[in-house]
């Protein structure tokens, strides 16, 4: 199966060279793309995979996959500015107003790059419309995340489907649309499940990561943390809810990370998060099985989702 990560990264660098005239912004863009290329480029690779899986051929799909990754990169930068997060990323070394400018440029470049692909015009029009709609959907989900008011599993799933899962759906569907000129409800459904599963896994990791990014320390409402708070029933564990509800300060609890890990295990939070993550993953597998795909494509999707 095609991976194409190297060609995808090369296409992104070529588009940056073509588009950024101001030296300072160009250097920031190049550095950001190089850092992005060290990651999995999962969304761009999903675009490539679905294009080939649905019968597409030719190399211009790398440009479309680069457009998808520019969109993801732009939203990552904006997300980090809003959350004051991921300090090691190069855009966080920039003044915030310049970082925001960079994100705007990447988001605009995403649309322009897709518009300049050599596919049937009606396919391109539909793909650009789909990308734009999913960015708007993700912005709604990000707003829910920033408001930090979710209180139920249903509200959390709604937020995740609108935010991170919507972007993975977009990446997959761009490939389908450029290959066929239409959307696939099956792909939309299973990509949503992959996105939800991945977000729950990330949220549990971030719950436990007190050294770099802890959703608990930031009092960020996620599914694992909501479950943990609802499961505390021993007096010696009340400090967890006291901190989350603002009755304790960060300095009061920073020394309790090991105790926190014990509480997470005792309450079954890790088991619950694993169950919810795998439930979405298994639903993805069920949908995939129902499609009757040839084995190489099916195995490539399973590998990409894990």
Coordinates of C-alpha atoms in Angstrom, one line a residue:
X1 CA 0.0 0.0 0.0
X2 CA 1.1 3.5 -0.8
X3 CA 2.3 5.6 2.2
X4 CA 3.6 8.7 0.4
X5 CA 4.6 10.7 3.5
X6 CA 7.9 11.8 1.9
X7 CA 6.2 13.0 -1.3
X8 CA 3.5 14.7 0.7
X9 CA 6.1 16.6 2.8
X10 CA 7.9 17.6 -0.4
X11 CA 4.7 19.0 -1.9
X12 CA 4.0 21.0 1.2
X13 CA 7.5 22.5 1.1
X14 CA 7.1 23.4 -2.6
X15 CA 3.8 25.2 -1.9
X16 CA 5.4 27.2 0.9
X17 CA 8.3 28.2 -1.3
X18 CA 5.8 29.3 -4.0
X19 CA 3.6 31.2 -1.6
X20 CA 5.5 33.0 1.1
X21 CA 7.4 36.2 0.0
X22 CA 8.3 37.8 3.3
X23 CA 11.5 36.2 4.7
X24 CA 10.4 36.1 8.3
X25 CA 7.1 34.5 7.6
X26 CA 8.7 32.1 5.0
X27 CA 11.2 30.9 7.6
X28 CA 8.5 30.3 10.1
X29 CA 6.4 28.5 7.6
X30 CA 9.3 26.2 6.5
X31 CA 10.2 25.4 10.1
X32 CA 6.5 24.6 10.9
X33 CA 6.1 22.3 7.9
X34 CA 9.4 20.5 8.7
X35 CA 8.2 19.8 12.2
X36 CA 4.8 18.7 10.8
X37 CA 6.6 16.3 8.5
X38 CA 8.2 14.6 11.5
X39 CA 4.8 13.6 12.7
X40 CA 2.6 10.9 11.1
X41 CA 0.8 13.2 8.6
X42 CA -2.1 10.9 9.2
X43 CA -4.8 13.2 7.7
X44 CA -2.9 13.7 4.4
X45 CA -2.1 9.9 4.2
X46 CA -5.8 9.2 4.7
X47 CA -6.6 11.4 1.8
X48 CA -4.1 9.5 -0.3
X49 CA -5.4 6.2 0.9
X50 CA -9.0 6.9 0.2
X51 CA -8.3 8.4 -3.3
X52 CA -6.5 5.2 -4.3
X53 CA -9.0 3.0 -2.6
X54 CA -11.8 4.5 -4.6
X55 CA -10.0 4.1 -7.9
X56 CA -8.1 7.4 -8.2
X57 CA -4.8 7.4 -10.1
X58 CA -2.1 10.0 -10.8
X59 CA 0.2 12.1 -8.6
X60 CA -1.8 15.3 -8.3
X61 CA -3.5 13.7 -5.2
X62 CA -0.3 14.6 -3.3
X63 CA -1.1 18.3 -3.8
X64 CA -4.6 17.7 -2.5
X65 CA -3.2 15.8 0.5
X66 CA -0.9 18.7 1.1
X67 CA -3.9 21.0 1.1
X68 CA -5.5 18.9 3.8
X69 CA -2.3 19.0 5.9
X70 CA -2.1 22.8 5.6
X71 CA -5.6 23.0 7.0
X72 CA -4.7 20.7 9.9
X73 CA -1.5 22.7 10.5
X74 CA -3.4 26.0 10.5
X75 CA -5.9 24.7 13.0
X76 CA -3.2 23.2 15.2
X77 CA -1.5 26.6 15.4
X78 CA -4.8 28.4 16.3
X79 CA -5.6 25.7 18.9
X80 CA -2.2 26.1 20.5
X81 CA -2.7 29.9 20.7
X82 CA -6.1 29.5 22.2
X83 CA -5.0 26.8 24.7
X84 CA -1.5 28.3 25.4
X85 CA -0.3 24.8 24.7
X86 CA 2.5 22.7 23.1
X87 CA 5.3 25.1 24.0
X88 CA 7.9 23.1 22.1
X89 CA 6.3 23.8 18.7
X90 CA 8.1 26.4 16.6
X91 CA 5.1 28.6 16.1
X92 CA 5.0 29.1 19.8
X93 CA 8.4 30.8 19.6
X94 CA 6.7 33.5 17.4
X95 CA 4.9 36.5 18.8
X96 CA 1.2 35.5 19.0
X97 CA 0.2 38.0 16.3
X98 CA 2.7 36.6 13.9
X99 CA 1.7 33.0 14.7
X100 CA -1.9 33.9 14.0
X101 CA -0.9 35.5 10.7
X102 CA 0.9 32.2 9.9
X103 CA -2.2 30.2 10.7
X104 CA -4.3 32.4 8.5
X105 CA -1.9 32.0 5.6
X106 CA -1.8 28.2 6.0
X107 CA -5.6 28.0 6.1
X108 CA -5.9 30.2 2.9
X109 CA -3.1 28.2 1.3
X110 CA -5.0 25.0 2.0
X111 CA -8.0 26.2 -0.1
X112 CA -5.8 27.6 -2.8
X113 CA -3.7 24.5 -3.1
X114 CA -6.8 22.4 -3.5
X115 CA -8.3 24.7 -6.1
X116 CA -5.1 24.4 -8.1
X117 CA -5.2 20.6 -8.4
X118 CA -5.8 19.0 -11.8
X119 CA -9.0 17.1 -11.2
X120 CA -12.4 17.6 -12.9
X121 CA -13.7 21.0 -11.9
X122 CA -16.9 19.7 -10.4
X123 CA -14.8 17.3 -8.2
X124 CA -12.6 20.2 -7.0
X125 CA -15.6 22.4 -6.3
X126 CA -17.2 19.7 -4.2
X127 CA -14.0 19.0 -2.4
X128 CA -13.4 22.6 -1.5
X129 CA -16.9 23.0 -0.3
X130 CA -16.6 19.9 1.8
X131 CA -13.3 21.1 3.3
X132 CA -14.8 24.6 4.1
X133 CA -17.8 23.1 5.7
X134 CA -15.7 20.8 7.9
X135 CA -13.5 23.6 9.0
X136 CA -16.6 25.5 10.1
X137 CA -17.9 22.4 11.9
X138 CA -14.6 22.0 13.7
X139 CA -14.7 25.7 14.7
X140 CA -18.0 25.0 16.4
X141 CA -16.6 22.0 18.2
X142 CA -13.5 24.0 19.2
X143 CA -15.8 26.7 20.7
X144 CA -17.6 24.1 22.8
X145 CA -14.2 22.9 23.9
X146 CA -13.1 26.4 24.9
X147 CA -16.3 27.1 26.7
X148 CA -15.5 24.0 28.8
X149 CA -19.1 23.5 29.9
X150 CA -19.8 19.9 28.9
X151 CA -21.2 17.8 31.7
X152 CA -22.3 14.5 30.1
X153 CA -20.9 11.8 27.8
X154 CA -23.4 12.8 25.1
X155 CA -22.2 16.4 25.1
X156 CA -18.6 15.2 25.0
X157 CA -19.2 13.0 22.0
X158 CA -21.0 15.8 20.2
X159 CA -18.1 18.1 20.8
X160 CA -15.5 15.6 19.6
X161 CA -17.6 14.8 16.5
X162 CA -17.7 18.4 15.6
X163 CA -14.0 19.1 16.4
X164 CA -11.3 16.6 15.8
X165 CA -13.4 13.8 14.3
X166 CA -14.8 16.2 11.7
X167 CA -11.3 16.9 10.4
X168 CA -10.4 13.2 10.0
X169 CA -13.7 12.7 8.1
X170 CA -12.7 15.7 5.9
X171 CA -9.3 14.1 5.1
X172 CA -10.8 10.8 4.1
X173 CA -13.7 12.4 2.1
X174 CA -11.5 14.7 0.1
X175 CA -9.8 11.6 -1.3
X176 CA -13.2 10.0 -2.0
X177 CA -14.6 13.1 -3.7
X178 CA -11.6 13.7 -5.9
X179 CA -11.7 10.0 -7.0
X180 CA -15.5 9.7 -7.6
X181 CA -17.1 13.1 -7.5
X182 CA -19.3 12.1 -4.6
X183 CA -19.3 11.5 -0.8
X184 CA -19.4 8.0 0.8
X185 CA -21.8 7.7 3.8
X186 CA -19.9 4.6 4.9
X187 CA -16.5 6.4 4.9
X188 CA -18.1 9.4 6.8
X189 CA -19.5 7.0 9.4
X190 CA -16.3 5.0 10.0
X191 CA -14.0 8.0 9.9
X192 CA -16.1 9.6 12.6
X193 CA -15.7 6.5 14.8
X194 CA -11.9 6.5 14.2
X195 CA -11.8 10.2 15.2
X196 CA -13.8 9.6 18.4
X197 CA -11.7 6.6 19.4
X198 CA -8.5 8.6 18.9
X199 CA -9.7 11.6 20.9
X200 CA -10.7 9.5 23.9
X201 CA -7.3 7.8 23.8
X202 CA -5.6 11.3 23.7
X203 CA -7.8 12.6 26.4
X204 CA -6.9 9.8 28.8
X205 CA -3.2 10.3 28.0
X206 CA -3.5 14.0 28.7
X207 CA -5.3 13.3 31.9
X208 CA -2.3 11.4 33.2
X209 CA 0.5 13.6 31.8
X210 CA 1.2 16.0 34.7
X211 CA 4.7 16.8 33.3
X212 CA 3.6 18.5 30.1
X213 CA -0.2 18.7 29.6
X214 CA -2.7 17.6 32.1
X215 CA -6.3 18.1 31.4
X216 CA -6.9 17.7 35.1
X217 CA -4.5 20.5 36.1
X218 CA -6.1 22.7 33.5
X219 CA -9.6 21.7 34.7
X220 CA -10.5 20.8 31.2
X221 CA -13.7 18.8 30.9
X222 CA -13.1 15.5 29.0
X223 CA -14.8 12.2 29.1
X224 CA -12.2 10.4 31.3
X225 CA -12.2 13.3 33.7
X226 CA -16.0 13.6 33.9
X227 CA -16.1 9.8 34.7
X228 CA -13.4 10.2 37.4
X229 CA -15.2 13.1 39.1
X230 CA -18.5 11.1 39.1
X231 CA -16.7 8.1 40.6
X232 CA -15.0 9.6 43.6
X233 CA -16.7 8.4 46.8
X234 CA -14.0 8.3 49.4
X235 CA -13.3 11.2 51.7
X236 CA -9.5 11.1 51.2
X237 CA -10.1 11.5 47.5
X238 CA -12.2 14.6 47.7
X239 CA -9.2 16.8 47.0
X240 CA -9.6 15.8 43.3
X241 CA -13.1 17.4 43.0
X242 CA -12.0 20.2 45.4
X243 CA -9.3 21.2 43.0
X244 CA -11.4 20.8 39.9
X245 CA -14.1 23.0 41.4
X246 CA -11.6 25.7 42.4
X247 CA -11.6 25.2 46.2
X248 CA -7.9 24.2 46.0
X249 CA -5.0 25.9 44.1
X250 CA -2.6 24.2 41.7
X251 CA 0.2 24.6 44.3
X252 CA -1.9 22.6 46.8
X253 CA -2.0 19.4 44.6
X254 CA 1.1 19.4 42.4
X255 CA 2.8 16.9 44.7
X256 CA 0.0 14.4 44.4
X257 CA 0.5 13.0 40.9
X258 CA 1.2 9.4 42.1
X259 CA -1.9 9.5 44.4
X260 CA -3.9 10.8 41.5
X261 CA -2.8 7.8 39.3
X262 CA -3.9 5.4 42.1
X263 CA -7.3 7.1 42.2
X264 CA -7.7 6.8 38.5
X265 CA -7.1 3.1 38.7
X266 CA -9.3 2.5 41.8
X267 CA -12.3 4.3 40.2
X268 CA -12.1 2.3 37.0
X269 CA -11.4 5.5 34.9
X270 CA -8.7 3.9 32.9
X271 CA -10.9 0.8 32.2
X272 CA -13.8 3.0 31.3
X273 CA -11.7 5.2 28.9
X274 CA -10.3 2.0 27.3
X275 CA -13.8 0.6 26.9
X276 CA -15.2 3.7 25.2
X277 CA -12.2 4.0 23.0
X278 CA -12.4 0.4 21.8
X279 CA -16.2 0.6 21.4
X280 CA -15.8 3.3 18.8
X281 CA -12.9 1.4 17.2
X282 CA -15.0 -1.8 17.0
X283 CA -17.8 0.1 15.4
X284 CA -15.4 1.3 12.8
X285 CA -14.4 -2.3 12.1
X286 CA -18.0 -3.4 11.8
X287 CA -18.7 -0.7 9.2
X288 CA -15.5 -1.6 7.4
X289 CA -16.5 -5.3 7.3
X290 CA -19.9 -4.4 5.9
X291 CA -18.3 -2.7 2.9
X292 CA -16.7 -5.8 1.5
X293 CA -13.4 -4.1 0.6
X294 CA -10.6 -6.1 -0.9
X295 CA -8.2 -7.2 1.8
X296 CA -5.2 -4.9 1.0
X297 CA -7.4 -1.8 1.4
X298 CA -9.1 -3.1 4.5
X299 CA -5.7 -3.9 6.1
X300 CA -4.3 -0.5 5.2
X301 CA -7.3 1.2 6.8
X302 CA -7.0 -0.9 10.0
X303 CA -3.3 -0.1 10.2
X304 CA -3.9 3.6 9.7
X305 CA -6.6 3.7 12.4
X306 CA -4.4 2.0 15.1

